[in-house]
Short mmCIF file of C-alpha atoms and ligand atoms in Angstrom, two decimals:
data_model
loop_
_atom_site.label_atom_id
_atom_site.label_comp_id
_atom_site.label_asym_id
_atom_site.label_seq_id
_atom_site.Cartn_x
_atom_site.Cartn_y
_atom_site.Cartn_z
CA MET A 1 33.35 41.95 -35.53
CA PRO A 2 34.05 44.02 -32.39
CA LYS A 3 37.23 43.02 -30.54
CA PRO A 4 36.46 40.68 -27.61
CA ARG A 5 36.67 42.44 -24.24
CA GLN A 6 38.16 39.44 -22.37
CA LEU A 7 36.88 40.83 -19.05
CA LEU A 8 36.93 37.41 -17.37
CA SER A 9 40.38 36.34 -18.47
CA GLY A 10 41.88 33.61 -16.27
CA ARG A 11 38.67 33.00 -14.30
CA LEU A 12 37.12 29.53 -14.05
CA ALA A 13 33.45 28.62 -14.67
CA LEU A 14 31.58 25.33 -14.38
CA ILE A 15 28.40 25.12 -16.43
CA THR A 16 26.10 22.12 -16.10
CA GLY A 17 24.04 21.11 -19.13
CA ALA A 18 26.32 23.00 -21.51
CA ASN A 19 26.29 20.70 -24.54
CA ARG A 20 23.41 22.68 -26.10
CA GLY A 21 20.79 25.35 -25.46
CA ILE A 22 21.14 28.08 -22.85
CA GLY A 23 24.08 26.31 -21.14
CA LEU A 24 26.14 26.23 -24.33
CA ALA A 25 25.22 29.86 -25.07
CA ILE A 26 26.43 30.87 -21.58
CA ALA A 27 29.65 28.87 -22.11
CA ARG A 28 30.22 30.71 -25.39
CA ALA A 29 29.57 34.11 -23.81
CA LEU A 30 31.98 33.33 -20.94
CA GLY A 31 34.62 31.89 -23.30
CA ARG A 32 34.42 35.03 -25.39
CA GLU A 33 35.38 36.97 -22.24
CA GLY A 34 38.44 34.76 -21.72
CA CYS A 35 36.94 32.61 -18.95
CA ASN A 36 38.24 29.02 -18.62
CA LEU A 37 35.45 26.47 -18.79
CA VAL A 38 34.36 23.13 -17.39
CA ILE A 39 31.26 21.97 -19.23
CA THR A 40 29.04 19.00 -18.46
CA GLY A 41 26.06 17.07 -19.77
CA ARG A 42 25.14 13.43 -20.37
CA ASP A 43 25.34 13.25 -24.17
CA THR A 44 29.05 12.56 -24.75
CA ARG A 45 29.09 13.33 -28.47
CA ALA A 46 27.30 16.65 -28.11
CA LEU A 47 29.58 17.51 -25.20
CA SER A 48 32.78 16.78 -27.16
CA LYS A 49 31.47 18.80 -30.10
CA ALA A 50 30.68 21.75 -27.81
CA GLY A 51 34.13 21.45 -26.20
CA ARG A 52 35.90 21.59 -29.57
CA GLU A 53 33.84 24.62 -30.57
CA LEU A 54 34.56 26.48 -27.32
CA GLU A 55 38.34 25.96 -27.65
CA LYS A 56 38.27 28.50 -30.48
CA PHE A 57 38.09 31.22 -27.83
CA GLY A 58 41.63 30.24 -26.76
CA VAL A 59 40.55 29.33 -23.23
CA SER A 60 41.00 26.05 -21.36
CA VAL A 61 37.94 23.83 -21.88
CA LEU A 62 37.39 20.61 -19.92
CA VAL A 63 34.46 18.39 -20.78
CA GLN A 64 33.10 15.95 -18.23
CA VAL A 65 30.11 13.68 -18.64
CA CYS A 66 27.99 14.16 -15.53
CA ASP A 67 24.43 13.27 -14.63
CA VAL A 68 23.46 15.82 -11.99
CA ARG A 69 20.98 13.34 -10.46
CA ASP A 70 23.75 10.94 -9.56
CA LEU A 71 25.91 11.58 -6.48
CA HIS A 72 28.79 9.44 -7.79
CA SER A 73 28.74 11.26 -11.12
CA VAL A 74 28.83 14.63 -9.32
CA ASP A 75 31.71 13.36 -7.12
CA CYS A 76 33.70 12.48 -10.26
CA LEU A 77 33.04 15.93 -11.69
CA PHE A 78 34.41 17.63 -8.57
CA THR A 79 37.45 15.33 -8.46
CA LEU A 80 38.24 16.87 -11.86
CA VAL A 81 37.50 20.43 -10.67
CA ARG A 82 39.69 19.99 -7.55
CA SER A 83 42.53 18.62 -9.72
CA LEU A 84 42.73 22.05 -11.40
CA ARG A 85 43.88 23.47 -8.02
CA LYS A 86 42.08 26.74 -8.74
CA PRO A 87 39.04 28.19 -7.02
CA LEU A 88 35.80 28.05 -8.97
CA ASP A 89 34.75 31.61 -9.79
CA PHE A 90 31.39 30.84 -11.39
CA LEU A 91 29.01 27.94 -10.94
CA ILE A 92 26.19 27.98 -13.49
CA ASN A 93 23.54 25.46 -12.42
CA ASN A 94 21.80 25.16 -15.74
CA ALA A 95 21.03 21.44 -16.36
CA GLY A 96 17.29 20.92 -16.52
CA VAL A 97 14.47 19.00 -18.13
CA GLY A 98 10.80 19.58 -18.83
CA HIS A 99 7.98 17.10 -19.28
CA PRO A 100 5.08 16.71 -21.70
CA ASN A 101 1.90 18.60 -20.88
CA ARG A 102 -0.06 16.42 -18.39
CA ARG A 103 -2.65 17.33 -15.79
CA VAL A 104 -1.70 16.20 -12.26
CA SER A 105 -4.33 13.44 -12.49
CA GLU A 106 -2.46 11.98 -15.49
CA LEU A 107 1.16 12.72 -14.60
CA PRO A 108 3.07 9.43 -14.23
CA TYR A 109 5.17 9.34 -11.05
CA PRO A 110 8.43 8.48 -12.93
CA MET A 111 7.96 11.67 -15.02
CA TRP A 112 7.41 13.73 -11.85
CA ALA A 113 10.41 12.14 -10.15
CA GLU A 114 12.79 12.66 -13.10
CA VAL A 115 12.02 16.37 -13.29
CA ILE A 116 12.33 16.95 -9.53
CA ASP A 117 15.49 14.84 -9.42
CA THR A 118 17.16 16.81 -12.22
CA ASN A 119 15.97 20.37 -11.66
CA LEU A 120 15.92 20.43 -7.85
CA ASN A 121 17.94 17.54 -6.36
CA GLY A 122 20.61 17.88 -9.05
CA MET A 123 21.00 21.59 -8.30
CA PHE A 124 21.45 20.77 -4.62
CA LEU A 125 24.07 18.04 -5.26
CA VAL A 126 26.19 20.16 -7.60
CA THR A 127 25.96 23.26 -5.39
CA GLN A 128 26.91 21.42 -2.22
CA ALA A 129 29.99 19.92 -3.91
CA ALA A 130 30.94 23.28 -5.46
CA LEU A 131 30.88 25.21 -2.18
CA ALA A 132 34.10 23.46 -1.11
CA VAL A 133 35.96 25.07 -4.03
CA MET A 134 34.34 28.53 -4.07
CA LYS A 135 35.77 31.58 -2.33
CA ARG A 136 34.77 35.17 -1.54
CA GLY A 137 34.06 37.00 -4.80
CA SER A 138 32.67 34.00 -6.63
CA THR A 139 29.11 33.70 -7.99
CA ILE A 140 26.48 30.99 -8.35
CA VAL A 141 23.85 31.35 -11.06
CA ASN A 142 20.82 29.09 -10.78
CA ASN A 143 18.91 28.84 -14.02
CA LEU A 144 15.28 28.66 -12.89
CA SER A 145 12.52 29.96 -15.14
CA ILE A 146 9.58 32.30 -14.90
CA ALA A 147 7.92 29.01 -13.80
CA ALA A 148 9.70 29.59 -10.46
CA GLU A 149 7.23 32.39 -9.68
CA ARG A 150 4.15 31.61 -11.74
CA VAL A 151 2.49 28.40 -12.84
CA PHE A 152 1.69 26.81 -16.18
CA PRO A 153 -1.16 24.26 -16.04
CA GLY A 154 -0.03 20.87 -17.34
CA SER A 155 3.52 21.44 -16.06
CA ALA A 156 3.13 20.58 -12.36
CA ALA A 157 6.48 18.81 -11.96
CA TYR A 158 8.35 21.55 -13.86
CA ASN A 159 6.60 24.34 -11.91
CA ALA A 160 7.20 22.57 -8.58
CA SER A 161 10.86 21.88 -9.36
CA LYS A 162 11.48 25.53 -10.26
CA HIS A 163 9.48 26.91 -7.30
CA GLY A 164 11.54 24.59 -5.07
CA ALA A 165 14.77 25.65 -6.75
CA LEU A 166 13.86 29.32 -6.14
CA GLY A 167 13.38 28.57 -2.43
CA PHE A 168 16.74 26.80 -2.43
CA THR A 169 18.36 29.72 -4.27
CA ASN A 170 16.97 32.35 -1.88
CA THR A 171 18.14 30.35 1.15
CA LEU A 172 21.58 29.79 -0.38
CA ARG A 173 21.94 33.53 -1.05
CA GLU A 174 21.34 34.42 2.61
CA GLU A 175 23.69 31.67 3.84
CA LEU A 176 26.47 32.79 1.49
CA ARG A 177 26.01 36.55 1.95
CA PRO A 178 28.46 36.72 4.91
CA LYS A 179 31.00 34.74 2.87
CA GLY A 180 30.89 37.20 -0.04
CA ILE A 181 29.60 34.61 -2.52
CA ARG A 182 26.84 36.00 -4.74
CA VAL A 183 23.80 33.98 -5.78
CA ILE A 184 21.74 34.91 -8.83
CA ALA A 185 18.24 33.61 -9.54
CA LEU A 186 18.01 33.52 -13.33
CA MET A 187 14.39 33.47 -14.52
CA PRO A 188 14.13 33.45 -18.30
CA GLY A 189 10.91 33.39 -20.23
CA ALA A 190 10.49 31.31 -23.39
CA THR A 191 13.84 30.70 -25.04
CA ASP A 192 14.27 28.87 -28.33
CA THR A 193 15.93 25.58 -27.31
CA ALA A 194 15.36 21.82 -27.51
CA ILE A 195 13.49 21.75 -24.18
CA TRP A 196 10.33 22.80 -26.05
CA GLU A 197 10.37 19.51 -27.99
CA THR A 198 9.28 17.97 -24.68
CA LEU A 199 7.27 20.81 -23.12
CA TRP A 200 5.23 21.89 -26.13
CA PRO A 201 6.47 20.68 -29.55
CA LYS A 202 4.29 23.10 -31.52
CA ALA A 203 5.12 26.15 -29.40
CA PRO A 204 5.53 29.32 -31.51
CA ARG A 205 9.32 29.58 -31.70
CA ARG A 206 9.17 32.98 -33.42
CA LYS A 207 7.92 34.46 -30.13
CA MET A 208 10.92 33.12 -28.16
CA MET A 209 14.27 34.69 -27.29
CA PRO A 210 17.47 33.21 -28.68
CA ALA A 211 19.60 31.53 -25.99
CA GLU A 212 22.33 34.10 -26.71
CA THR A 213 20.14 36.87 -25.28
CA VAL A 214 19.88 35.05 -21.94
CA ALA A 215 23.62 34.28 -22.00
CA ASN A 216 24.59 37.90 -22.59
CA VAL A 217 22.37 39.05 -19.71
CA VAL A 218 24.06 36.48 -17.43
CA VAL A 219 27.57 37.64 -18.34
CA ASN A 220 26.61 41.28 -17.75
CA ALA A 221 25.20 40.31 -14.32
CA LEU A 222 28.50 38.57 -13.49
CA LEU A 223 30.44 41.67 -14.44
CA VAL A 224 28.97 44.00 -11.82
CA PRO A 225 31.56 44.97 -9.17
CA GLU A 226 32.12 42.35 -6.45
CA ASN A 227 30.61 44.55 -3.72
CA SER A 228 27.26 44.56 -5.54
CA ALA A 229 25.02 41.85 -6.90
CA VAL A 230 22.28 41.36 -9.43
CA GLU A 231 20.18 38.99 -7.32
CA ASN A 232 17.22 38.25 -9.58
CA VAL A 233 17.25 38.28 -13.36
CA VAL A 234 13.95 38.09 -15.21
CA VAL A 235 14.50 38.20 -18.95
CA MET A 236 11.50 37.88 -21.22
CA PRO A 237 10.60 38.06 -24.89
CA THR A 238 8.92 41.41 -25.50
CA THR A 239 5.79 39.47 -26.54
CA GLY A 240 5.52 38.17 -22.94
CA THR A 241 4.43 34.60 -22.24
CA LEU A 242 3.51 32.43 -25.24
N1 LIG B 301 14.17 27.19 -23.00
C1 LIG B 301 13.40 27.89 -22.20
O1 LIG B 301 12.38 28.46 -22.61
C2 LIG B 301 13.78 28.03 -20.74
C3 LIG B 301 13.19 29.06 -20.00
C4 LIG B 301 13.51 29.20 -18.66
C5 LIG B 301 14.40 28.34 -18.08
N2 LIG B 301 14.99 27.34 -18.82
C6 LIG B 301 15.92 26.46 -18.13
O2 LIG B 301 17.15 26.51 -18.81
C7 LIG B 301 17.90 25.33 -18.52
C8 LIG B 301 18.51 24.83 -19.81
O3 LIG B 301 17.46 24.40 -20.67
P1 LIG B 301 17.45 24.65 -22.24
O4 LIG B 301 16.24 25.45 -22.52
O5 LIG B 301 18.75 25.13 -22.71
O6 LIG B 301 17.12 23.17 -22.76
P2 LIG B 301 18.01 22.07 -23.48
O7 LIG B 301 18.53 22.59 -24.77
O8 LIG B 301 17.18 20.84 -23.49
O9 LIG B 301 19.26 21.89 -22.50
C9 LIG B 301 19.18 21.17 -21.30
C10 LIG B 301 20.58 20.83 -20.86
O10 LIG B 301 20.53 20.14 -19.60
C11 LIG B 301 21.26 18.93 -19.71
N3 LIG B 301 20.70 17.94 -18.81
C12 LIG B 301 19.43 17.47 -18.76
N4 LIG B 301 19.32 16.52 -17.81
C13 LIG B 301 20.54 16.40 -17.24
C14 LIG B 301 21.07 15.60 -16.21
N5 LIG B 301 20.32 14.69 -15.55
N6 LIG B 301 22.36 15.73 -15.88
C15 LIG B 301 23.13 16.61 -16.54
N7 LIG B 301 22.71 17.41 -17.52
C16 LIG B 301 21.41 17.29 -17.87
C17 LIG B 301 21.14 18.54 -21.19
O11 LIG B 301 22.20 17.69 -21.61
P3 LIG B 301 22.05 16.08 -21.68
O12 LIG B 301 20.65 15.78 -22.11
O13 LIG B 301 23.11 15.64 -22.62
O14 LIG B 301 22.32 15.63 -20.28
C18 LIG B 301 21.30 19.90 -21.85
O15 LIG B 301 22.63 20.27 -21.95
C19 LIG B 301 16.92 24.37 -17.85
O16 LIG B 301 17.15 24.36 -16.45
C20 LIG B 301 15.57 24.98 -18.16
O17 LIG B 301 14.60 24.65 -17.20
C21 LIG B 301 14.68 27.17 -20.12
#
């Protein structure tokens, strides 16, 4: 095993939706670099398990149950973050859901609303709260998808949430540019996680990237010097779309 580089030692990251999947992989990759972590999700057991695992990197790991759709829940999360009395160096807006394949004519409104509420409104709520504890030199990573720039029939709510989140991300980047806070639009292609159980249960997993690939790309993007920024990250399986 190569010796860990610990290039983010003493920094602080908040990752939403980090009890599994891409969020947990990003938490691992940051922890490996010595970054202190606040991880969130709704499933308490999975979150505690992830927290115990991440402590092996010898970094501080705080776990906080948080539903990004809920303003009160997000308030509680940031009460915890503020209690650390340290600026937040990295916000990774990763929490997200998909929905089963349904044409617009058959898409139930509650399904539409849940996806928009989580992927778009949740990103707004967490980001707005985080800005109060972020300083020059910090970075926000918004985990979008290639569905932020192209569309997949049967996934209208997912496509719309990610297109909206890209518009939000691009606006945020310009607003934060004078403040020296970087904003990265992360647009992965198919990645082998639990989200596919909802999106397309029989999707060919062998064609997907492991979540670790996306996580390593994110950490490398965070490591570029503070006076430069990787603004858009598109990372795809070499096979392309499924
Ligand atoms: N997998 C892919 O192919 C792919 C490609 C491009 C982009 N993405 C994006 O990557 C992100 C992570 O997805 P994943 O693929 O890693 O799927 P995943 O394994 O299902 O992870 C989703 C994460 O989001 C959390 N989450 C969902 N709803 C939440 C809510 N209301 N409040 C707080 N946390 C919530 C989940 O935890 P709880 O359920 O416990 O809350 C879980 O930790 C999503 O934004 C997704 O759109 C995925």
